[in-house]
GROMACS .gro file of N, CA and C in nm:
model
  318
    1UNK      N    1   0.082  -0.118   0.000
    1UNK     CA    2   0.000   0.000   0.000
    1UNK      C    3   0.086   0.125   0.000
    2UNK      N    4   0.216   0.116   0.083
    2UNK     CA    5   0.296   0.256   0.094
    2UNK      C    6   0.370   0.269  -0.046
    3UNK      N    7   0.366   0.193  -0.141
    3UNK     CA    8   0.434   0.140  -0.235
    3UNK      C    9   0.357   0.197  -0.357
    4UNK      N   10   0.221   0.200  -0.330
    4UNK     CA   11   0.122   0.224  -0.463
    4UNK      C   12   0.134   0.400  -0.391
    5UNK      N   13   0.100   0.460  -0.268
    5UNK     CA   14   0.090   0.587  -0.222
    5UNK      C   15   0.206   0.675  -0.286
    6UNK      N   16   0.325   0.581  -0.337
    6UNK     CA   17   0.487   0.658  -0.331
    6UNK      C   18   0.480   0.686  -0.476
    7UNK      N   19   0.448   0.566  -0.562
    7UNK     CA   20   0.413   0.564  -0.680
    7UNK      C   21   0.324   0.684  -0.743
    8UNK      N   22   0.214   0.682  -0.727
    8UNK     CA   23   0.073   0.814  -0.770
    8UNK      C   24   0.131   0.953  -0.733
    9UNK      N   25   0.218   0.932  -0.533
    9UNK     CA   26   0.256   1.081  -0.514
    9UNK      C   27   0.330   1.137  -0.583
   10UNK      N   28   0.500   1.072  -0.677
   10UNK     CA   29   0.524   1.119  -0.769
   10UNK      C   30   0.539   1.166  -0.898
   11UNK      N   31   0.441   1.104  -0.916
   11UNK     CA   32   0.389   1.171  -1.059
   11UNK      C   33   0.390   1.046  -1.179
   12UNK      N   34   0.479   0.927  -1.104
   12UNK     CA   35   0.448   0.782  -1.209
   12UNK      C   36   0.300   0.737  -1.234
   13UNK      N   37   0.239   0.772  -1.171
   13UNK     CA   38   0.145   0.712  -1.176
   13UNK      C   39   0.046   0.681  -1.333
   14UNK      N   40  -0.071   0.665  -1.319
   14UNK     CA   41  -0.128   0.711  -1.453
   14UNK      C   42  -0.162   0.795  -1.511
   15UNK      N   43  -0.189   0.928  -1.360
   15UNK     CA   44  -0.221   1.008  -1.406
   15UNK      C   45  -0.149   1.137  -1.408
   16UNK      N   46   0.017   1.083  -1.477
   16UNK     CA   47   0.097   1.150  -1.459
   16UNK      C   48   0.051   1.347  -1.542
   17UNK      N   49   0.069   1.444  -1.526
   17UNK     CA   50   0.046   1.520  -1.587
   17UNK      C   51   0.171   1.617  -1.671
   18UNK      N   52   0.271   1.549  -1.618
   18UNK     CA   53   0.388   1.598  -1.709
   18UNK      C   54   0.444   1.533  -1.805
   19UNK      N   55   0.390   1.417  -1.834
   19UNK     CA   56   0.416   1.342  -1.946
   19UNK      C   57   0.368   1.427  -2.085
   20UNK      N   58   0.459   1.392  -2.201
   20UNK     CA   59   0.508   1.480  -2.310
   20UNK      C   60   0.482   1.363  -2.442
   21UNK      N   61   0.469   1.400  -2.511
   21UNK     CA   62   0.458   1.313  -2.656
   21UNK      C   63   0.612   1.274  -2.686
   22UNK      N   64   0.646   1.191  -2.712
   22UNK     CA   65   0.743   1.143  -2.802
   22UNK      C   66   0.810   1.219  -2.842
   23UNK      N   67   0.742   1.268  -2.956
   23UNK     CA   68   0.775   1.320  -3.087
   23UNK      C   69   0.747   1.494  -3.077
   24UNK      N   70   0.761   1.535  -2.957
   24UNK     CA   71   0.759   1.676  -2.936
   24UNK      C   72   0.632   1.712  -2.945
   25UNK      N   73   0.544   1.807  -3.052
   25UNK     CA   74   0.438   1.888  -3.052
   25UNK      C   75   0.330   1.805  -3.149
   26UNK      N   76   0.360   1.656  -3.081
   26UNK     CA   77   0.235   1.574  -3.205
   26UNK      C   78   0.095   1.573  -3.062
   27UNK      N   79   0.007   1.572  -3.151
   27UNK     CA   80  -0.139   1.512  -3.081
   27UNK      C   81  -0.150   1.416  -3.057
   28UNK      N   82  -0.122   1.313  -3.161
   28UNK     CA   83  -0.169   1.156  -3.131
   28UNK      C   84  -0.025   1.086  -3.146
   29UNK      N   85   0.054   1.076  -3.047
   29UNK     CA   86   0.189   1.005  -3.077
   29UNK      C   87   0.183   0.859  -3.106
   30UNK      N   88   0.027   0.801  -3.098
   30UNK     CA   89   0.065   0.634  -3.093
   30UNK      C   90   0.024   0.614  -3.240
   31UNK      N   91  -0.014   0.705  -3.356
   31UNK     CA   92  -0.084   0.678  -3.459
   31UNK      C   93  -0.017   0.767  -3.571
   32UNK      N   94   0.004   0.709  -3.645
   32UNK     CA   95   0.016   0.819  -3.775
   32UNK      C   96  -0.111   0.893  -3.867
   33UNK      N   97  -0.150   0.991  -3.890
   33UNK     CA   98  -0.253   1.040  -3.950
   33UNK      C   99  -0.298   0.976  -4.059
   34UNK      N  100  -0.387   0.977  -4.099
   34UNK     CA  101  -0.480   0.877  -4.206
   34UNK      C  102  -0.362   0.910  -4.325
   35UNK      N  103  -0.408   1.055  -4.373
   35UNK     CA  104  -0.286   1.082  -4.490
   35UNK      C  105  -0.150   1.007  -4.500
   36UNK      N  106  -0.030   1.014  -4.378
   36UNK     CA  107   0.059   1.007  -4.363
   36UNK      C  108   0.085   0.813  -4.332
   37UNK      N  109  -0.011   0.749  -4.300
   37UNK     CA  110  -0.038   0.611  -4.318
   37UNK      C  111  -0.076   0.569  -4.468
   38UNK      N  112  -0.109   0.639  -4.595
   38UNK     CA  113  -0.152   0.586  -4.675
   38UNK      C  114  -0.046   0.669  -4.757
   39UNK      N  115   0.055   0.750  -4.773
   39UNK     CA  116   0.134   0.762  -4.800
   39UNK      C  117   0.273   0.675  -4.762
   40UNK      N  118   0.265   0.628  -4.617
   40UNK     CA  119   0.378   0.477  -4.618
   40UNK      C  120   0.328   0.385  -4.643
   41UNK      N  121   0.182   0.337  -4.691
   41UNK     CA  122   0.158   0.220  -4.754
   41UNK      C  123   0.171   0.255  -4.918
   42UNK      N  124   0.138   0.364  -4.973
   42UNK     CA  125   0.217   0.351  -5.118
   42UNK      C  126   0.362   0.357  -5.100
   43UNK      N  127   0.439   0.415  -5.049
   43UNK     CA  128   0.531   0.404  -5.050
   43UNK      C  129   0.589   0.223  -5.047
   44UNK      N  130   0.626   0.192  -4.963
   44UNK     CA  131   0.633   0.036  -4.951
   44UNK      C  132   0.575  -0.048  -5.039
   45UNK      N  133   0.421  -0.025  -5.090
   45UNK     CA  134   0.423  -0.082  -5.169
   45UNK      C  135   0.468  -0.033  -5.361
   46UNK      N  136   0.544   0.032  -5.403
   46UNK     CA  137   0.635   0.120  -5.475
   46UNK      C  138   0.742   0.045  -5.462
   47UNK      N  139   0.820   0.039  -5.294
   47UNK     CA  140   0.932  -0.062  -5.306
   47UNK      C  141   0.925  -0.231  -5.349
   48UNK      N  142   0.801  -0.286  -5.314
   48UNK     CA  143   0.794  -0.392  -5.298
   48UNK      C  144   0.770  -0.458  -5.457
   49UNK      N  145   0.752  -0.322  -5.543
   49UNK     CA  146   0.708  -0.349  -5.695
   49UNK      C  147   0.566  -0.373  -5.769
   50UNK      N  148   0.487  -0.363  -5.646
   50UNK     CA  149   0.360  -0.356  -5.640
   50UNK      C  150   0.266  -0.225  -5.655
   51UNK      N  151   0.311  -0.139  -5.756
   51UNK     CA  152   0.276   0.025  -5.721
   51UNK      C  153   0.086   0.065  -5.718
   52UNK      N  154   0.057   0.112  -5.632
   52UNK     CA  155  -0.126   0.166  -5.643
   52UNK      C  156  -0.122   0.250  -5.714
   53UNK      N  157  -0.154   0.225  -5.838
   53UNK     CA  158  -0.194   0.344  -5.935
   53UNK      C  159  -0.371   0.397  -5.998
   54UNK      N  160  -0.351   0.476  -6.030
   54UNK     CA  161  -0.473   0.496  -6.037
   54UNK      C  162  -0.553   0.418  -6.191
   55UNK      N  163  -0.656   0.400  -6.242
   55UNK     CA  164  -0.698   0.379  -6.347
   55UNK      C  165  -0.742   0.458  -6.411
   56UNK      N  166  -0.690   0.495  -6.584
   56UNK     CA  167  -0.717   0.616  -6.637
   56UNK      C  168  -0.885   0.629  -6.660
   57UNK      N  169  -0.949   0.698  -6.693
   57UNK     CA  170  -1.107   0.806  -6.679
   57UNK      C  171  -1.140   0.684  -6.831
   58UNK      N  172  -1.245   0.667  -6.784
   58UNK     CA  173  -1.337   0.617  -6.947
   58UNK      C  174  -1.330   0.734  -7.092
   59UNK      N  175  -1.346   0.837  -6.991
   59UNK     CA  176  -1.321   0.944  -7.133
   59UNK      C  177  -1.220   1.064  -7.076
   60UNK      N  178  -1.118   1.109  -7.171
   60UNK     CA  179  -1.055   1.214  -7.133
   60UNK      C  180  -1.079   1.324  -7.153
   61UNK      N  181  -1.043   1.410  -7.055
   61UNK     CA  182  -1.153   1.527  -7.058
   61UNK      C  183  -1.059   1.606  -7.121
   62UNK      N  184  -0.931   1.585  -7.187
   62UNK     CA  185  -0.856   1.699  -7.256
   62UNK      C  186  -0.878   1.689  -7.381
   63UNK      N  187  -0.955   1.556  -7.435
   63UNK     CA  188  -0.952   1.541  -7.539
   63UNK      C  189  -1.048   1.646  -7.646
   64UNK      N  190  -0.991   1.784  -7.703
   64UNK     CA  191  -1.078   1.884  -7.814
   64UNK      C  192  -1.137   1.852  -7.942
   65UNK      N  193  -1.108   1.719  -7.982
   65UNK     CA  194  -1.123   1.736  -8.106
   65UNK      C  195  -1.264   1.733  -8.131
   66UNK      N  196  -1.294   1.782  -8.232
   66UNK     CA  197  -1.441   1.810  -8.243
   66UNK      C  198  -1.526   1.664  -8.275
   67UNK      N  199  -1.540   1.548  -8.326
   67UNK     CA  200  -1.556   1.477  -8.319
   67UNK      C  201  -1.561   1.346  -8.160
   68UNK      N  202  -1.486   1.395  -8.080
   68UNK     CA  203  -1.435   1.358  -7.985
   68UNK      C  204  -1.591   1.312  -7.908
   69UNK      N  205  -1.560   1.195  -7.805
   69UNK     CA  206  -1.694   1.157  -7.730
   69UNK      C  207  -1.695   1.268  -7.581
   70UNK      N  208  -1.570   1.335  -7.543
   70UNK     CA  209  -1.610   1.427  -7.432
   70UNK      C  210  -1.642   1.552  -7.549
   71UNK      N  211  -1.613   1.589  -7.623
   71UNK     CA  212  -1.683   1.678  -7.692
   71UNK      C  213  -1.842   1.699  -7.733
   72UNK      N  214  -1.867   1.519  -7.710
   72UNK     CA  215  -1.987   1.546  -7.738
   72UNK      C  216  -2.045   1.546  -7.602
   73UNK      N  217  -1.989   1.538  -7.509
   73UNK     CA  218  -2.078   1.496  -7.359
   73UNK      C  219  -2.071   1.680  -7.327
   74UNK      N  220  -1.981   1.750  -7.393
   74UNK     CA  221  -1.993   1.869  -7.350
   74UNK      C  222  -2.128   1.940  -7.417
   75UNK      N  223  -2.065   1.961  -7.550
   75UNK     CA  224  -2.202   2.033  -7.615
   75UNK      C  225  -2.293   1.914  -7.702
   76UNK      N  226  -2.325   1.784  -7.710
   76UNK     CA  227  -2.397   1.750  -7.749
   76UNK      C  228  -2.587   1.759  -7.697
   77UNK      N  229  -2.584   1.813  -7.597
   77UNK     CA  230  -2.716   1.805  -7.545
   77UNK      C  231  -2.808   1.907  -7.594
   78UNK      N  232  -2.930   1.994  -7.564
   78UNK     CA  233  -2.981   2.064  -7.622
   78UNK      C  234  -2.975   2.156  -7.636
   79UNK      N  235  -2.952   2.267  -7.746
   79UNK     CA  236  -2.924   2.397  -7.768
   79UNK      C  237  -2.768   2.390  -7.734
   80UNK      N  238  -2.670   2.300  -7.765
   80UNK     CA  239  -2.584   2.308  -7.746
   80UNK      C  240  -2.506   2.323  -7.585
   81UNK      N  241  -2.553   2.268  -7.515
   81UNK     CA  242  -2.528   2.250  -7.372
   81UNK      C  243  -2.481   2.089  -7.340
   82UNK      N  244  -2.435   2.093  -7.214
   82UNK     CA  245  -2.406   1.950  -7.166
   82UNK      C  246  -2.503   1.862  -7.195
   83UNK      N  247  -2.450   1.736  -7.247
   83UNK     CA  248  -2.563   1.610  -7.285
   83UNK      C  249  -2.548   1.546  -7.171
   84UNK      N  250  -2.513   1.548  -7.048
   84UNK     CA  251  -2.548   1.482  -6.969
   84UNK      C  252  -2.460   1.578  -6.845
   85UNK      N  253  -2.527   1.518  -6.699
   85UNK     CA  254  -2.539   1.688  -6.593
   85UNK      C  255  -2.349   1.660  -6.538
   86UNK      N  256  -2.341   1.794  -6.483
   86UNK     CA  257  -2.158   1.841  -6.414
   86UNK      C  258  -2.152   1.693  -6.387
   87UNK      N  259  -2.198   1.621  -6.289
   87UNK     CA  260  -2.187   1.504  -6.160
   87UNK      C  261  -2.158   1.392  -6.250
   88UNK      N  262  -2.240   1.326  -6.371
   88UNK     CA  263  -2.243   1.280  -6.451
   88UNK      C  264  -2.066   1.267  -6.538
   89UNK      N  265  -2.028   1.388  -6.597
   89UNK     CA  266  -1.914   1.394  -6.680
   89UNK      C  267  -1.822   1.394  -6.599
   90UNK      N  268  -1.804   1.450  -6.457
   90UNK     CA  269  -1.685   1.419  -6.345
   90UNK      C  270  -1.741   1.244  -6.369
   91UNK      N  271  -1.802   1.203  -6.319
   91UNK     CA  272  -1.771   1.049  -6.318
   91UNK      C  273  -1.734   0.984  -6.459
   92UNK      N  274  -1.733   1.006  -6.544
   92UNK     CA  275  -1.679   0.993  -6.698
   92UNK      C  276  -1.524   1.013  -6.708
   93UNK      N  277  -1.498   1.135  -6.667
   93UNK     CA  278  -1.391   1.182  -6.696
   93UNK      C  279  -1.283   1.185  -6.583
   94UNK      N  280  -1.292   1.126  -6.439
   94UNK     CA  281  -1.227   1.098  -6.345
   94UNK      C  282  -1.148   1.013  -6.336
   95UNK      N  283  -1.015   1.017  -6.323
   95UNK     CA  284  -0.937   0.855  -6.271
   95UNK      C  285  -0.976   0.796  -6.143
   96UNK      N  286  -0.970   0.672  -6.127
   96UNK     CA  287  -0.982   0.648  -6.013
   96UNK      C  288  -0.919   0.596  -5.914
   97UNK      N  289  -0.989   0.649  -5.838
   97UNK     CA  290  -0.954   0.638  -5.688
   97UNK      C  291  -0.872   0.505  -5.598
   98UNK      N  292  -0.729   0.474  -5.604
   98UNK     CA  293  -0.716   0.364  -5.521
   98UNK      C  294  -0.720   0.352  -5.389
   99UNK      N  295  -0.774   0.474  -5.335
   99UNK     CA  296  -0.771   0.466  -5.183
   99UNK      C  297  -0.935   0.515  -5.133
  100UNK      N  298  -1.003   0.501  -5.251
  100UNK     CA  299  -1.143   0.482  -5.201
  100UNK      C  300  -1.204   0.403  -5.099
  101UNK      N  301  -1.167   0.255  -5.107
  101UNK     CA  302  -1.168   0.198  -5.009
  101UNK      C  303  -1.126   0.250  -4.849
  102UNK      N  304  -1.003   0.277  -4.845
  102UNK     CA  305  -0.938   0.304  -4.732
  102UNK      C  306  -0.992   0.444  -4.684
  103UNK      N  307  -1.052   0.500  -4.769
  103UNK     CA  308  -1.128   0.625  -4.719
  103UNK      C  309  -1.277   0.678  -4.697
  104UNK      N  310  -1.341   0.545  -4.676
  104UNK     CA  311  -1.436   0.522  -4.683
  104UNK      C  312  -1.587   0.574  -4.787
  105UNK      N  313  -1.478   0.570  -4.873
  105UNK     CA  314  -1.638   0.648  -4.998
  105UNK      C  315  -1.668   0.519  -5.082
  106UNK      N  316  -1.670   0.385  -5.039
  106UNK     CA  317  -1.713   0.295  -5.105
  106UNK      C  318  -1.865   0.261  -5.001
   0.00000   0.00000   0.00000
């Protein structure tokens, strides 16, 4: 009992209040930030030869030529407007996402 009293009175205890992070001025010293975790998992996997790349867009949206199928998703619709809505041609013309998963938008 004088043993646990000696312990808490100096500050070992649990609820020490001068205890400091690690790593100086971090918040969460036991975790790496979502970003900074999915940047050392591409990384590593880059070394390992396994690279996460993205998959190029069904249609490219740089593509001008007048004939072109984003040309027509631009002005093919009526009176010469979008043939199909903003939300629509971002999903057309987007690469995708390999960390969708890991970021929960699946």
């Amino acid at each position: 009992m004088l043993s646990l009293i000696l312990v808490l009175g100096s500050g070992l205890g649990l609820c020490s209040a001068s205890w400091t992070p690690p790593m100086g001025n971090a918040i969460a010293p036991f975790a790496p930030a979502n970003d900074d975790a999915w940047l050392n998992y591409m990384f590593w996997q880059s070394l390992s030869g396994k690279p996460v790349e993205s998959q190029a867009s069904l249609v490219d949206a740089y593509d001008e030529a007048a004939d072109s199928f984003n040309q027509w998703l631009l002005t093919g619709g009526p009176n010469g407007g979008m043939a199909v809505s903003p939300s629509e041609y971002q999903m057309y013309t987007q690469p995708s996402n390999p960390a969708s998963a890991y970021l929960g938008y699946d």
